Short mmCIF file of C-alpha atoms in Angstrom, two decimals:
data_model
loop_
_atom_site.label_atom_id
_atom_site.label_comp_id
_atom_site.label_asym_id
_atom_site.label_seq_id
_atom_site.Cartn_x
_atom_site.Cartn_y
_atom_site.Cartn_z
CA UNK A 1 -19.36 34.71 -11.91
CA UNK A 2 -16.28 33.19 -10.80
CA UNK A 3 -15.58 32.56 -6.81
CA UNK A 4 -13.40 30.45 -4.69
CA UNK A 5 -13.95 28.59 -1.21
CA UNK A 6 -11.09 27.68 1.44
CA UNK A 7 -12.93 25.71 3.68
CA UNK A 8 -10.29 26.04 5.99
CA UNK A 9 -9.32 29.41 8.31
CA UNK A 10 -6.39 27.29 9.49
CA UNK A 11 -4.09 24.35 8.78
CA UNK A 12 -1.90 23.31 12.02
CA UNK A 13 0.88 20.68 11.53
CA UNK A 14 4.17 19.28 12.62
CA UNK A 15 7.41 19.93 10.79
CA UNK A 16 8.32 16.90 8.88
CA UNK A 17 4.49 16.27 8.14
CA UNK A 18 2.90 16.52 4.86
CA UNK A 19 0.58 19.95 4.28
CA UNK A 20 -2.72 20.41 2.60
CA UNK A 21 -4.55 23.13 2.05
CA UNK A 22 -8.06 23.11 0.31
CA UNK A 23 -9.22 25.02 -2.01
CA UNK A 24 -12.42 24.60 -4.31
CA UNK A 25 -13.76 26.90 -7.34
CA UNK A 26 -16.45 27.75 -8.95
CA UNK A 27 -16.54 29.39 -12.87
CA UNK A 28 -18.47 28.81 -15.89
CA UNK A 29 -15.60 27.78 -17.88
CA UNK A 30 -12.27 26.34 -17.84
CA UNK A 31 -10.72 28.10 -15.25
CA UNK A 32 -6.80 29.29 -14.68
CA UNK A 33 -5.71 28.46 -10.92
CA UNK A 34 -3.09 30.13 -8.94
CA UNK A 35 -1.79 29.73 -5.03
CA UNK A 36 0.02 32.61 -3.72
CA UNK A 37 1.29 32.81 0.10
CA UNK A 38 1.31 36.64 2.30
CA UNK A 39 3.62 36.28 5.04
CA UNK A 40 3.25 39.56 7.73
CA UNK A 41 3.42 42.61 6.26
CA UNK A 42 4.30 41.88 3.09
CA UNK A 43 2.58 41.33 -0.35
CA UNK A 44 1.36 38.30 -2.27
CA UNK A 45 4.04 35.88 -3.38
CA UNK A 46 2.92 33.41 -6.57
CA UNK A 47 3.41 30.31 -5.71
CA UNK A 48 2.28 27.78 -8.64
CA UNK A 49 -0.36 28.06 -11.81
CA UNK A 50 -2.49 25.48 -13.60
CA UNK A 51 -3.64 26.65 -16.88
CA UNK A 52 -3.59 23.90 -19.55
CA UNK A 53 -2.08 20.04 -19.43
CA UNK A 54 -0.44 17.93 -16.17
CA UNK A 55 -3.22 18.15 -13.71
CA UNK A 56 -0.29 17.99 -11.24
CA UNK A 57 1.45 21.56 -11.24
CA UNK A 58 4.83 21.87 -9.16
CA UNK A 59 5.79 24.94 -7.68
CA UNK A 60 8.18 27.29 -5.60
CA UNK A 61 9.53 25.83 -2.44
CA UNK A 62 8.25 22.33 -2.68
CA UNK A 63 5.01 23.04 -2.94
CA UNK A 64 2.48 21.33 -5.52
CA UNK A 65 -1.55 21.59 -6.35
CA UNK A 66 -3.61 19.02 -8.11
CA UNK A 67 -6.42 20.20 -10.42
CA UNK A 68 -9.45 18.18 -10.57
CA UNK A 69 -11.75 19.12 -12.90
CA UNK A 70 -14.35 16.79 -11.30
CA UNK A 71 -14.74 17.96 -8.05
CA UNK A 72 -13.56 21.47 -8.87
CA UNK A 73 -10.73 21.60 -6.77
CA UNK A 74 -7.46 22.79 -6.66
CA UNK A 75 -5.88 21.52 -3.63
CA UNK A 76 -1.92 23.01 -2.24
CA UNK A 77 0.09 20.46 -1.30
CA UNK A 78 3.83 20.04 0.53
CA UNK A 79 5.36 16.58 1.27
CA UNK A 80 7.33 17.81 4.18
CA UNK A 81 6.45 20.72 5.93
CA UNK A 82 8.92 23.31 7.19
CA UNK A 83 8.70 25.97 9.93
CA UNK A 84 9.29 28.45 7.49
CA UNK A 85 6.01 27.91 5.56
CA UNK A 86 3.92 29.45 7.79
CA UNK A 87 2.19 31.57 6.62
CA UNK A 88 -1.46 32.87 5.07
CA UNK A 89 -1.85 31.23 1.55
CA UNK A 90 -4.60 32.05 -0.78
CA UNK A 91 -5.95 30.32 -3.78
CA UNK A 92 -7.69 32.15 -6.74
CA UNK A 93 -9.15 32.06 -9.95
CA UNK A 94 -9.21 33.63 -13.63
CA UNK A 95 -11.81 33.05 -15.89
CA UNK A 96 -11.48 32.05 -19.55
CA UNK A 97 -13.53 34.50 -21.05
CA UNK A 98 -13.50 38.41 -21.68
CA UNK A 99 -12.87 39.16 -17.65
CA UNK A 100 -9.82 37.08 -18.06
CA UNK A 101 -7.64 39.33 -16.28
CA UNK A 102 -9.56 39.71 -13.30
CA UNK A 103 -8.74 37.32 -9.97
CA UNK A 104 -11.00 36.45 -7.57
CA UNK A 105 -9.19 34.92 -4.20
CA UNK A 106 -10.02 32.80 -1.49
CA UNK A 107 -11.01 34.04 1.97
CA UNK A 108 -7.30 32.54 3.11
CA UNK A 109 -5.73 29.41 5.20
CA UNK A 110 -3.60 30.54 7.60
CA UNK A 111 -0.86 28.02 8.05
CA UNK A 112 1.38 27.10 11.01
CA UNK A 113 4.40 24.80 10.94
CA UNK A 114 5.18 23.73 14.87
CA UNK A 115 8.59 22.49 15.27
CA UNK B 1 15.01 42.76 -11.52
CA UNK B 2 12.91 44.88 -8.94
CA UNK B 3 9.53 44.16 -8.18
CA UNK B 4 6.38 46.28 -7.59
CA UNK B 5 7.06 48.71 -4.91
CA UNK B 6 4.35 50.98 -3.58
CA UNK B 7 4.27 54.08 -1.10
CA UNK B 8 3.49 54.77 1.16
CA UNK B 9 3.74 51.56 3.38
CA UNK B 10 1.63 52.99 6.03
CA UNK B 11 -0.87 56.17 5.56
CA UNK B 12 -2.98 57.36 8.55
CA UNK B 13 -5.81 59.49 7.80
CA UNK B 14 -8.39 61.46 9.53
CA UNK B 15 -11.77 60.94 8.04
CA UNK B 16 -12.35 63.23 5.51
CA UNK B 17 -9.25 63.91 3.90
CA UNK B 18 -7.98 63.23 0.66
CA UNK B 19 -5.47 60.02 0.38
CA UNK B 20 -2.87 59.20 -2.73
CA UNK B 21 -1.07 55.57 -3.26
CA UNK B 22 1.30 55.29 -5.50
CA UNK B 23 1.98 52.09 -7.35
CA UNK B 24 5.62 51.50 -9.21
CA UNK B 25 5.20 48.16 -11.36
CA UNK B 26 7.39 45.97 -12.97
CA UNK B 27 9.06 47.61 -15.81
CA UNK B 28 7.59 46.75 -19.27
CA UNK B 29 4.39 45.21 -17.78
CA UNK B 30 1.91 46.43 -19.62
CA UNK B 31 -1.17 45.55 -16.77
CA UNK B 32 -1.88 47.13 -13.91
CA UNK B 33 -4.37 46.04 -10.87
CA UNK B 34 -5.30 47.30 -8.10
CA UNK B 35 -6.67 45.23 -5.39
CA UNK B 36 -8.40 46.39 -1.46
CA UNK B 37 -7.58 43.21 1.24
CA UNK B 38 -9.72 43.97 4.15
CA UNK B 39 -8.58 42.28 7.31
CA UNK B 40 -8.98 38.62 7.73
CA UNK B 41 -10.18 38.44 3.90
CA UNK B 42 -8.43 37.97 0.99
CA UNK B 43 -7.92 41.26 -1.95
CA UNK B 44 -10.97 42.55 -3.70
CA UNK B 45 -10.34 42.89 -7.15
CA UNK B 46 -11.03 47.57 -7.80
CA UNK B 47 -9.72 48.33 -10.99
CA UNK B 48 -7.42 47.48 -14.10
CA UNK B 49 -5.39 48.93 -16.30
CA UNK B 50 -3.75 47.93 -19.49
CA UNK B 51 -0.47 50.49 -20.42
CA UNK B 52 -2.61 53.82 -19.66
CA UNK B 53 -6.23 52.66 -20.44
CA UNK B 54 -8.34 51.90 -17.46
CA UNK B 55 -10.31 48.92 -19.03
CA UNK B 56 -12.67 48.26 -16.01
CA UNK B 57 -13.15 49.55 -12.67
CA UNK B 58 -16.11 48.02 -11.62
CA UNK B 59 -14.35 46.87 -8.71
CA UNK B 60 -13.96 50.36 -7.05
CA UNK B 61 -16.49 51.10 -4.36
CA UNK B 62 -17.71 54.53 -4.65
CA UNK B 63 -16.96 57.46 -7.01
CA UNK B 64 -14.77 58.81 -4.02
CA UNK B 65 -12.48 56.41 -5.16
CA UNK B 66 -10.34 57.39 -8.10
CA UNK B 67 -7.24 55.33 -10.33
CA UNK B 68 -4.79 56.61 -12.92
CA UNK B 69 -2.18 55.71 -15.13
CA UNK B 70 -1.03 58.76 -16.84
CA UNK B 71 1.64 57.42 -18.88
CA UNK B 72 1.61 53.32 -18.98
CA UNK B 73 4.34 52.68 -15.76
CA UNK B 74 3.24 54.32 -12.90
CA UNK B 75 -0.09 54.17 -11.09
CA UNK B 76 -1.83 56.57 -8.01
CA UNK B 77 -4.72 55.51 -6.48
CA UNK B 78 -6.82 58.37 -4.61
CA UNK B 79 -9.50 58.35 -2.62
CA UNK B 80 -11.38 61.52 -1.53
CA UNK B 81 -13.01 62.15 1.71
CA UNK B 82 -12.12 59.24 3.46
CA UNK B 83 -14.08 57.07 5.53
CA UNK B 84 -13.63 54.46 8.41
CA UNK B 85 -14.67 51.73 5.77
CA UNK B 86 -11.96 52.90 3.90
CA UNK B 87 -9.32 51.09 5.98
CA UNK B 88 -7.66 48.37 4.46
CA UNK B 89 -4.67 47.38 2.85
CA UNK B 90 -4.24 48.13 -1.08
CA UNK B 91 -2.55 46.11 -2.96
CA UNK B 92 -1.07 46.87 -6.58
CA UNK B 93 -0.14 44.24 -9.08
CA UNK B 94 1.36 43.88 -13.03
CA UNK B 95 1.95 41.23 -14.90
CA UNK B 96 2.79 40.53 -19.09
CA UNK B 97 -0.08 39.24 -20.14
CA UNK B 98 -1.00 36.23 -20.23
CA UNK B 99 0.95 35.78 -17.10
CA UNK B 100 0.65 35.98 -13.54
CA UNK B 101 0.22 38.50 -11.51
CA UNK B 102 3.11 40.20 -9.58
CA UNK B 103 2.32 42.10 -6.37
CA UNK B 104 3.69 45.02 -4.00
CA UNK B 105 3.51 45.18 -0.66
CA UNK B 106 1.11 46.91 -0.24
CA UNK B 107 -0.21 49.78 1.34
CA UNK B 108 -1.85 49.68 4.97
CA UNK B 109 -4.36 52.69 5.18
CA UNK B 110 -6.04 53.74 8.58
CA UNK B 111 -8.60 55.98 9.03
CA UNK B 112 -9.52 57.55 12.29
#
């Protein structure tokens, strides 16, 4: 079975600041990682993807994750934080194997940029 | 190009009627997913299509809960005899595989 853990409900910082937001899996194989961000009332957005290679992936607005096998983590991160990227981001997971279509997604960090 | 669109954005049911979401993906993408985000959690994985098959739908709840995909592009999801559990949003999604997964906005489903 595959799963994921945000340890965090929420991630509070100042614009300007760097941004993390955790994320840890668990799957019996090599896994294929993605980030995606909801803002209100609308769907899923991808973000970024590790699936092979560069354990540092770079995504869409800035944003980059770090896979680390070791401590089975995948962890979103921003250099400089913007007002605009608040929002609720979830990290999620796709097996290797014959299920590997299916994603399985983090509870959610909800995210808020002050100015 | 366009993205998944779904409708309607917002259904309100009484409990006990009959409920049909309809899922437009991304042209050419051959899967289809359909995915239930309670609130305050992230989306449930219900069911999965690949051009018209349904290859697993272990993820759907109860058999009053009911997915096709007639002809490879578009998608309904019905549920029958709804309940108060029932409300939730419902998310579709398609990708090419092996790529990611593209996804609507959803549709927000009350039941009173």
């Amino acid at each position: 079975a595959q799963s994921v853990a945000q340890p965090e409900d929420q991630v509070n910082v100042a614009e300007g600041n760097p941004l993390t937001v955790k994320c840890t899996y668990s799957v019996s194989g090599n896994p294929y990682l993605f980030w995606y961000v909801q803002y209100p009332n609308r769907g899923l957005q991808f973000l970024l993807k590790y699936i092979t290679g560069d354990n540092l992936v770079k995504g869409s607005y800035g944003f980059e994750a770090e896979f680390n096998k070791s401590q089975t983590s995948f962890h979103l991160k921003k250099p400089s934080a913007l007002v605009s990227d608040s929002a609720l981001y979830f990290c999620a997971v796709r097996d290797r194997g014959p299920n590997d279509y299916k994603l399985s997604f983090g509870a959610g960090t909800t995210v808020t940029v002050r100015a | 190009g366009a993205g998944v669109s779904q409708s309607p954005r917002y259904k309100v049911a009484k409990r006990g009627q009959d409920v049909a979401l309809r899922c437009d993906p991304i042209s050419g993408h051959v899967s289809l997913f359909w995915y239930q985000q309670a609130l305050g959690q992230g989306p449930e994985f219900l069911t999965y299509f690949q051009n018209e098959a349904q290859l697993d739908k272990s993820g759907l709840p109860s058999d009053r809960f009911f997915a096709e995909r007639p002809e490879g592009s578009v998608s309904t999801l019905k549920i029958q005899r709804t309940q108060q559990e029932d409300s939730a949003v419902y998310l579709c999604a398609s990708s090419l595989p092996p790529r990611e997964q593209y996804f609507g906005p959803g549709t927000r489903l009350t039941v009173t």
